[in-house]
PDB file of C-alpha atoms in Angstrom:
ATOM      1  CA  UNK A   1       7.613  14.491   3.808  1.00 56.00           C
ATOM      2  CA  UNK A   2       9.177  11.051   3.506  1.00 70.00           C
ATOM      3  CA  UNK A   3       8.633  10.677  -0.206  1.00 77.00           C
ATOM      4  CA  UNK A   4       5.067   9.378   0.100  1.00 89.00           C
ATOM      5  CA  UNK A   5       3.550  11.777  -2.399  1.00 93.00           C
ATOM      6  CA  UNK A   6       0.360   9.759  -2.819  1.00 93.00           C
ATOM      7  CA  UNK A   7      -0.379  10.146   0.883  1.00 93.00           C
ATOM      8  CA  UNK A   8       0.432  13.866   0.785  1.00 93.00           C
ATOM      9  CA  UNK A   9      -1.950  14.367  -2.140  1.00 94.00           C
ATOM     10  CA  UNK A  10      -4.644  12.262  -0.493  1.00 94.00           C
ATOM     11  CA  UNK A  11      -4.513  14.186   2.776  1.00 94.00           C
ATOM     12  CA  UNK A  12      -4.352  17.570   1.064  1.00 94.00           C
ATOM     13  CA  UNK A  13      -7.385  16.730  -1.087  1.00 94.00           C
ATOM     14  CA  UNK A  14      -9.266  15.522   1.987  1.00 94.00           C
ATOM     15  CA  UNK A  15      -8.499  18.408   4.352  1.00 94.00           C
ATOM     16  CA  UNK A  16      -7.414  21.328   2.135  1.00 93.00           C
ATOM     17  CA  UNK A  17      -8.967  20.691  -1.305  1.00 92.00           C
ATOM     18  CA  UNK A  18      -8.769  24.351  -2.335  1.00 92.00           C
ATOM     19  CA  UNK A  19      -4.985  24.342  -2.100  1.00 94.00           C
ATOM     20  CA  UNK A  20      -4.547  21.990  -5.054  1.00 93.00           C
ATOM     21  CA  UNK A  21      -7.417  23.563  -6.985  1.00 92.00           C
ATOM     22  CA  UNK A  22      -6.252  27.146  -6.596  1.00 92.00           C
ATOM     23  CA  UNK A  23      -2.493  26.585  -6.670  1.00 93.00           C
ATOM     24  CA  UNK A  24      -1.814  24.446  -9.716  1.00 93.00           C
ATOM     25  CA  UNK A  25       1.963  24.921  -9.396  1.00 94.00           C
ATOM     26  CA  UNK A  26       1.914  23.194  -5.980  1.00 95.00           C
ATOM     27  CA  UNK A  27      -0.031  20.285  -7.447  1.00 96.00           C
ATOM     28  CA  UNK A  28       2.393  20.132 -10.373  1.00 96.00           C
ATOM     29  CA  UNK A  29       5.443  20.022  -8.117  1.00 96.00           C
ATOM     30  CA  UNK A  30       3.943  17.202  -6.071  1.00 96.00           C
ATOM     31  CA  UNK A  31       3.221  15.214  -9.207  1.00 96.00           C
ATOM     32  CA  UNK A  32       6.764  15.750 -10.469  1.00 97.00           C
ATOM     33  CA  UNK A  33       8.212  14.710  -7.115  1.00 96.00           C
ATOM     34  CA  UNK A  34       6.189  11.504  -7.314  1.00 96.00           C
ATOM     35  CA  UNK A  35       7.894  10.725 -10.645  1.00 96.00           C
ATOM     36  CA  UNK A  36      11.314  11.457  -9.133  1.00 96.00           C
ATOM     37  CA  UNK A  37      10.556   9.152  -6.185  1.00 95.00           C
ATOM     38  CA  UNK A  38       9.660   6.355  -8.617  1.00 95.00           C
ATOM     39  CA  UNK A  39      12.907   6.922 -10.518  1.00 95.00           C
ATOM     40  CA  UNK A  40      14.803   6.741  -7.222  1.00 93.00           C
ATOM     41  CA  UNK A  41      13.198   3.398  -6.423  1.00 91.00           C
ATOM     42  CA  UNK A  42      14.259   1.930  -9.759  1.00 91.00           C
ATOM     43  CA  UNK A  43      17.811   3.157  -9.132  1.00 90.00           C
ATOM     44  CA  UNK A  44      17.893   1.407  -5.761  1.00 87.00           C
ATOM     45  CA  UNK A  45      17.433  -1.937  -7.522  1.00 83.00           C
ATOM     46  CA  UNK A  46      20.742  -1.316  -9.285  1.00 79.00           C
ATOM     47  CA  UNK A  47      22.501  -1.369  -5.924  1.00 78.00           C
ATOM     48  CA  UNK A  48      21.806  -5.075  -5.623  1.00 65.00           C
ATOM     49  CA  UNK A  49      25.052  -6.632  -6.806  1.00 45.00           C
ATOM     50  CA  UNK A  50      25.006  -9.841  -8.845  1.00 47.00           C
ATOM     51  CA  UNK A  51      24.759 -12.919  -6.647  1.00 42.00           C
ATOM     52  CA  UNK A  52      28.019 -14.530  -5.715  1.00 39.00           C
ATOM     53  CA  UNK A  53      28.533 -18.258  -5.124  1.00 38.00           C
ATOM     54  CA  UNK A  54      27.379 -19.147  -1.647  1.00 39.00           C
ATOM     55  CA  UNK A  55      29.995 -19.997   0.907  1.00 37.00           C
ATOM     56  CA  UNK A  56      30.089 -23.416   2.491  1.00 39.00           C
ATOM     57  CA  UNK A  57      29.578 -23.819   6.213  1.00 40.00           C
ATOM     58  CA  UNK A  58      33.324 -23.711   6.857  1.00 41.00           C
ATOM     59  CA  UNK A  59      33.645 -20.261   5.268  1.00 39.00           C
ATOM     60  CA  UNK A  60      35.451 -21.322   2.067  1.00 42.00           C
ATOM     61  CA  UNK A  61      34.111 -20.647  -1.391  1.00 40.00           C
ATOM     62  CA  UNK A  62      32.414 -23.670  -2.976  1.00 42.00           C
ATOM     63  CA  UNK A  63      34.305 -25.385  -5.770  1.00 44.00           C
ATOM     64  CA  UNK A  64      37.636 -25.659  -3.923  1.00 42.00           C
ATOM     65  CA  UNK A  65      39.037 -29.202  -3.804  1.00 42.00           C
ATOM     66  CA  UNK A  66      41.407 -28.664  -0.913  1.00 47.00           C
ATOM     67  CA  UNK A  67      39.298 -30.446   1.682  1.00 46.00           C
ATOM     68  CA  UNK A  68      37.041 -33.459   1.383  1.00 45.00           C
ATOM     69  CA  UNK A  69      34.783 -32.091   4.097  1.00 47.00           C
ATOM     70  CA  UNK A  70      34.029 -28.982   2.061  1.00 42.00           C
ATOM     71  CA  UNK A  71      33.175 -31.138  -0.958  1.00 48.00           C
ATOM     72  CA  UNK A  72      30.582 -32.910   1.153  1.00 42.00           C
ATOM     73  CA  UNK A  73      29.204 -29.578   2.348  1.00 49.00           C
ATOM     74  CA  UNK A  74      28.967 -28.333  -1.232  1.00 50.00           C
ATOM     75  CA  UNK A  75      27.128 -31.440  -2.346  1.00 51.00           C
ATOM     76  CA  UNK A  76      24.656 -30.955   0.488  1.00 50.00           C
ATOM     77  CA  UNK A  77      24.041 -27.232   0.310  1.00 52.00           C
ATOM     78  CA  UNK A  78      24.959 -25.952  -3.118  1.00 57.00           C
ATOM     79  CA  UNK A  79      21.886 -27.052  -5.150  1.00 56.00           C
ATOM     80  CA  UNK A  80      19.443 -25.679  -2.585  1.00 59.00           C
ATOM     81  CA  UNK A  81      21.408 -22.431  -2.178  1.00 61.00           C
ATOM     82  CA  UNK A  82      21.646 -21.844  -5.916  1.00 56.00           C
ATOM     83  CA  UNK A  83      17.945 -22.555  -6.410  1.00 55.00           C
ATOM     84  CA  UNK A  84      17.131 -20.014  -3.708  1.00 57.00           C
ATOM     85  CA  UNK A  85      19.421 -17.391  -5.251  1.00 56.00           C
ATOM     86  CA  UNK A  86      17.974 -17.929  -8.712  1.00 61.00           C
ATOM     87  CA  UNK A  87      14.454 -17.527  -7.332  1.00 64.00           C
ATOM     88  CA  UNK A  88      15.396 -14.320  -5.515  1.00 61.00           C
ATOM     89  CA  UNK A  89      17.096 -12.947  -8.635  1.00 66.00           C
ATOM     90  CA  UNK A  90      14.018 -13.741 -10.738  1.00 67.00           C
ATOM     91  CA  UNK A  91      11.702 -12.082  -8.203  1.00 73.00           C
ATOM     92  CA  UNK A  92      13.940  -9.004  -8.059  1.00 76.00           C
ATOM     93  CA  UNK A  93      14.069  -8.778 -11.845  1.00 81.00           C
ATOM     94  CA  UNK A  94      10.274  -9.004 -12.111  1.00 84.00           C
ATOM     95  CA  UNK A  95       9.811  -6.284  -9.479  1.00 87.00           C
ATOM     96  CA  UNK A  96      12.363  -4.057 -11.196  1.00 87.00           C
ATOM     97  CA  UNK A  97      10.679  -4.303 -14.602  1.00 88.00           C
ATOM     98  CA  UNK A  98       7.230  -3.810 -13.081  1.00 92.00           C
ATOM     99  CA  UNK A  99       8.425  -0.643 -11.349  1.00 91.00           C
ATOM    100  CA  UNK A 100      10.108   0.509 -14.557  1.00 91.00           C
ATOM    101  CA  UNK A 101       6.849   0.055 -16.487  1.00 94.00           C
ATOM    102  CA  UNK A 102       4.865   1.830 -13.748  1.00 95.00           C
ATOM    103  CA  UNK A 103       7.324   4.732 -13.840  1.00 95.00           C
ATOM    104  CA  UNK A 104       7.140   5.004 -17.619  1.00 94.00           C
ATOM    105  CA  UNK A 105       3.335   4.909 -17.506  1.00 96.00           C
ATOM    106  CA  UNK A 106       3.222   7.574 -14.814  1.00 97.00           C
ATOM    107  CA  UNK A 107       5.604   9.769 -16.790  1.00 95.00           C
ATOM    108  CA  UNK A 108       3.405   9.507 -19.865  1.00 96.00           C
ATOM    109  CA  UNK A 109       0.341  10.463 -17.817  1.00 97.00           C
ATOM    110  CA  UNK A 110       2.235  13.398 -16.320  1.00 96.00           C
ATOM    111  CA  UNK A 111       3.327  14.640 -19.728  1.00 95.00           C
ATOM    112  CA  UNK A 112      -0.175  14.316 -21.145  1.00 96.00           C
ATOM    113  CA  UNK A 113      -1.757  16.122 -18.191  1.00 96.00           C
ATOM    114  CA  UNK A 114       0.506  19.174 -18.466  1.00 95.00           C
ATOM    115  CA  UNK A 115       1.393  19.195 -22.175  1.00 92.00           C
ATOM    116  CA  UNK A 116      -0.618  22.358 -22.827  1.00 92.00           C
ATOM    117  CA  UNK A 117       0.967  24.318 -19.983  1.00 92.00           C
ATOM    118  CA  UNK A 118       4.140  25.929 -21.319  1.00 91.00           C
ATOM    119  CA  UNK A 119       5.211  26.863 -17.781  1.00 91.00           C
ATOM    120  CA  UNK A 120       5.878  23.203 -17.016  1.00 94.00           C
ATOM    121  CA  UNK A 121       7.926  22.408 -20.117  1.00 94.00           C
ATOM    122  CA  UNK A 122      11.426  22.948 -18.717  1.00 95.00           C
ATOM    123  CA  UNK A 123      10.693  21.111 -15.474  1.00 95.00           C
ATOM    124  CA  UNK A 124       9.256  18.124 -17.321  1.00 96.00           C
ATOM    125  CA  UNK A 125      12.293  17.955 -19.600  1.00 95.00           C
ATOM    126  CA  UNK A 126      14.550  18.061 -16.565  1.00 95.00           C
ATOM    127  CA  UNK A 127      12.894  15.201 -14.687  1.00 96.00           C
ATOM    128  CA  UNK A 128      12.317  13.096 -17.821  1.00 95.00           C
ATOM    129  CA  UNK A 129      16.027  13.283 -18.604  1.00 94.00           C
ATOM    130  CA  UNK A 130      16.584  11.019 -15.585  1.00 94.00           C
ATOM    131  CA  UNK A 131      14.800   8.254 -17.441  1.00 88.00           C
ATOM    132  CA  UNK A 132      17.287   8.407 -20.317  1.00 89.00           C
ATOM    133  CA  UNK A 133      20.018   6.797 -18.219  1.00 90.00           C
ATOM    134  CA  UNK A 134      20.238   3.147 -17.228  1.00 87.00           C
ATOM    135  CA  UNK A 135      21.423   4.431 -13.874  1.00 92.00           C
ATOM    136  CA  UNK A 136      19.695   7.801 -13.349  1.00 93.00           C
ATOM    137  CA  UNK A 137      22.293   8.663 -10.734  1.00 92.00           C
ATOM    138  CA  UNK A 138      24.711   9.157 -13.642  1.00 92.00           C
ATOM    139  CA  UNK A 139      22.459  11.859 -15.119  1.00 92.00           C
ATOM    140  CA  UNK A 140      23.439  15.537 -14.965  1.00 94.00           C
ATOM    141  CA  UNK A 141      20.141  15.959 -13.092  1.00 93.00           C
ATOM    142  CA  UNK A 142      21.041  13.348 -10.476  1.00 94.00           C
ATOM    143  CA  UNK A 143      20.753  16.006  -7.753  1.00 93.00           C
ATOM    144  CA  UNK A 144      16.986  15.689  -8.128  1.00 94.00           C
ATOM    145  CA  UNK A 145      17.261  12.219  -6.611  1.00 94.00           C
ATOM    146  CA  UNK A 146      18.734  13.554  -3.372  1.00 92.00           C
ATOM    147  CA  UNK A 147      16.322  13.144  -0.492  1.00 88.00           C
ATOM    148  CA  UNK A 148      16.942  16.817   0.255  1.00 88.00           C
ATOM    149  CA  UNK A 149      14.989  17.640  -2.908  1.00 89.00           C
ATOM    150  CA  UNK A 150      11.831  16.717  -1.006  1.00 91.00           C
ATOM    151  CA  UNK A 151      12.292  19.616   1.392  1.00 88.00           C
ATOM    152  CA  UNK A 152      11.379  22.569  -0.875  1.00 90.00           C
ATOM    153  CA  UNK A 153       8.355  20.650  -2.187  1.00 93.00           C
ATOM    154  CA  UNK A 154       7.155  19.944   1.343  1.00 91.00           C
ATOM    155  CA  UNK A 155       7.826  23.533   2.420  1.00 88.00           C
ATOM    156  CA  UNK A 156       5.860  24.911  -0.531  1.00 91.00           C
ATOM    157  CA  UNK A 157       2.907  22.656   0.283  1.00 92.00           C
ATOM    158  CA  UNK A 158       3.013  23.600   3.975  1.00 90.00           C
ATOM    159  CA  UNK A 159       3.177  27.290   3.131  1.00 89.00           C
ATOM    160  CA  UNK A 160       0.232  26.975   0.755  1.00 91.00           C
ATOM    161  CA  UNK A 161      -1.814  25.234   3.445  1.00 91.00           C
ATOM    162  CA  UNK A 162      -0.965  27.900   6.029  1.00 88.00           C
ATOM    163  CA  UNK A 163      -1.950  30.677   3.637  1.00 88.00           C
ATOM    164  CA  UNK A 164      -5.245  28.906   2.871  1.00 88.00           C
ATOM    165  CA  UNK A 165      -5.949  28.977   6.611  1.00 88.00           C
ATOM    166  CA  UNK A 166      -5.274  32.706   6.776  1.00 85.00           C
ATOM    167  CA  UNK A 167      -1.964  32.300   8.545  1.00 79.00           C
ATOM    168  CA  UNK A 168       1.594  33.304   7.764  1.00 68.00           C
ATOM    169  CA  UNK A 169       3.214  31.285   5.002  1.00 61.00           C
ATOM    170  CA  UNK A 170       6.034  30.466   7.439  1.00 58.00           C
ATOM    171  CA  UNK A 171       5.525  28.139  10.365  1.00 55.00           C
ATOM    172  CA  UNK A 172       6.399  29.455  13.834  1.00 55.00           C
ATOM    173  CA  UNK A 173       9.473  27.225  14.151  1.00 56.00           C
ATOM    174  CA  UNK A 174      10.725  28.419  10.759  1.00 60.00           C
ATOM    175  CA  UNK A 175      10.317  32.049  11.776  1.00 57.00           C
ATOM    176  CA  UNK A 176      12.172  31.345  15.022  1.00 58.00           C
ATOM    177  CA  UNK A 177      14.985  29.680  13.084  1.00 56.00           C
ATOM    178  CA  UNK A 178      15.276  32.625  10.686  1.00 58.00           C
ATOM    179  CA  UNK A 179      15.305  35.147  13.526  1.00 59.00           C
ATOM    180  CA  UNK A 180      17.921  33.130  15.405  1.00 66.00           C
ATOM    181  CA  UNK A 181      20.178  33.007  12.359  1.00 62.00           C
ATOM    182  CA  UNK A 182      19.974  36.782  11.992  1.00 63.00           C
ATOM    183  CA  UNK A 183      20.872  37.201  15.667  1.00 63.00           C
ATOM    184  CA  UNK A 184      23.814  34.764  15.403  1.00 60.00           C
ATOM    185  CA  UNK A 185      25.092  36.578  12.300  1.00 65.00           C
ATOM    186  CA  UNK A 186      24.951  39.856  14.227  1.00 60.00           C
ATOM    187  CA  UNK A 187      26.861  38.346  17.162  1.00 61.00           C
ATOM    188  CA  UNK A 188      29.432  36.864  14.752  1.00 65.00           C
ATOM    189  CA  UNK A 189      30.487  40.222  13.400  1.00 64.00           C
ATOM    190  CA  UNK A 190      34.076  41.134  14.228  1.00 57.00           C
ATOM    191  CA  UNK A 191      34.713  37.646  15.594  1.00 60.00           C
ATOM    192  CA  UNK A 192      32.131  37.802  18.335  1.00 60.00           C
ATOM    193  CA  UNK A 193      30.860  34.824  20.340  1.00 56.00           C
ATOM    194  CA  UNK A 194      28.338  33.968  17.630  1.00 49.00           C
ATOM    195  CA  UNK A 195      31.170  32.955  15.320  1.00 54.00           C
ATOM    196  CA  UNK A 196      31.315  29.609  17.126  1.00 51.00           C
ATOM    197  CA  UNK A 197      27.645  28.828  16.529  1.00 58.00           C
ATOM    198  CA  UNK A 198      25.934  27.301  13.536  1.00 59.00           C
ATOM    199  CA  UNK A 199      22.187  27.128  14.097  1.00 50.00           C
ATOM    200  CA  UNK A 200      21.407  24.370  11.610  1.00 55.00           C
ATOM    201  CA  UNK A 201      24.369  22.103  12.419  1.00 52.00           C
ATOM    202  CA  UNK A 202      24.393  22.674  16.185  1.00 51.00           C
ATOM    203  CA  UNK A 203      20.683  22.590  16.964  1.00 51.00           C
ATOM    204  CA  UNK A 204      18.737  21.124  14.052  1.00 49.00           C
ATOM    205  CA  UNK A 205      20.739  17.978  13.332  1.00 51.00           C
TER     206      UNK A 205
END
């Protein structure tokens, strides 16, 4: 899962509709992850540093009076460059506030949808706390914004789909990985050859 929760929900509804109907907790986790992904997107806008004065063609900062040639360059390029930067800043600001409003609206819908389910209360409080910070990455719950947080959600959805098909909740590759780790741990005992192996780092990255 690459964070496209809408697509995951769409495909699951189309091909495995019973999964979301019968397993409300899976549906809930997907919806919560969607909110987290939206929060992450708003945080990424904060990484755009304030625009700095554009450099002239000779590499010096505009405004210096050391060289007449640079003054000519500034007179030529500076108005156009500043207009472009102001336009880009305005566009970025509009997009940021639109995303912020969309995120707030989605959060309100999420809260309303699950407000009567006491099982969801703690999780909702946890993800909503991200919205209390101007930069959600400064929140105590910032770990939720890690891309790794997508993994357990994706694994739970995959397991639910496999079970709905009458198969094991673990995919074949996952079972192989688990069995290999057990074998490596056994070989590592007493400093055996397995001590030099790390399945995830050596073979899965």
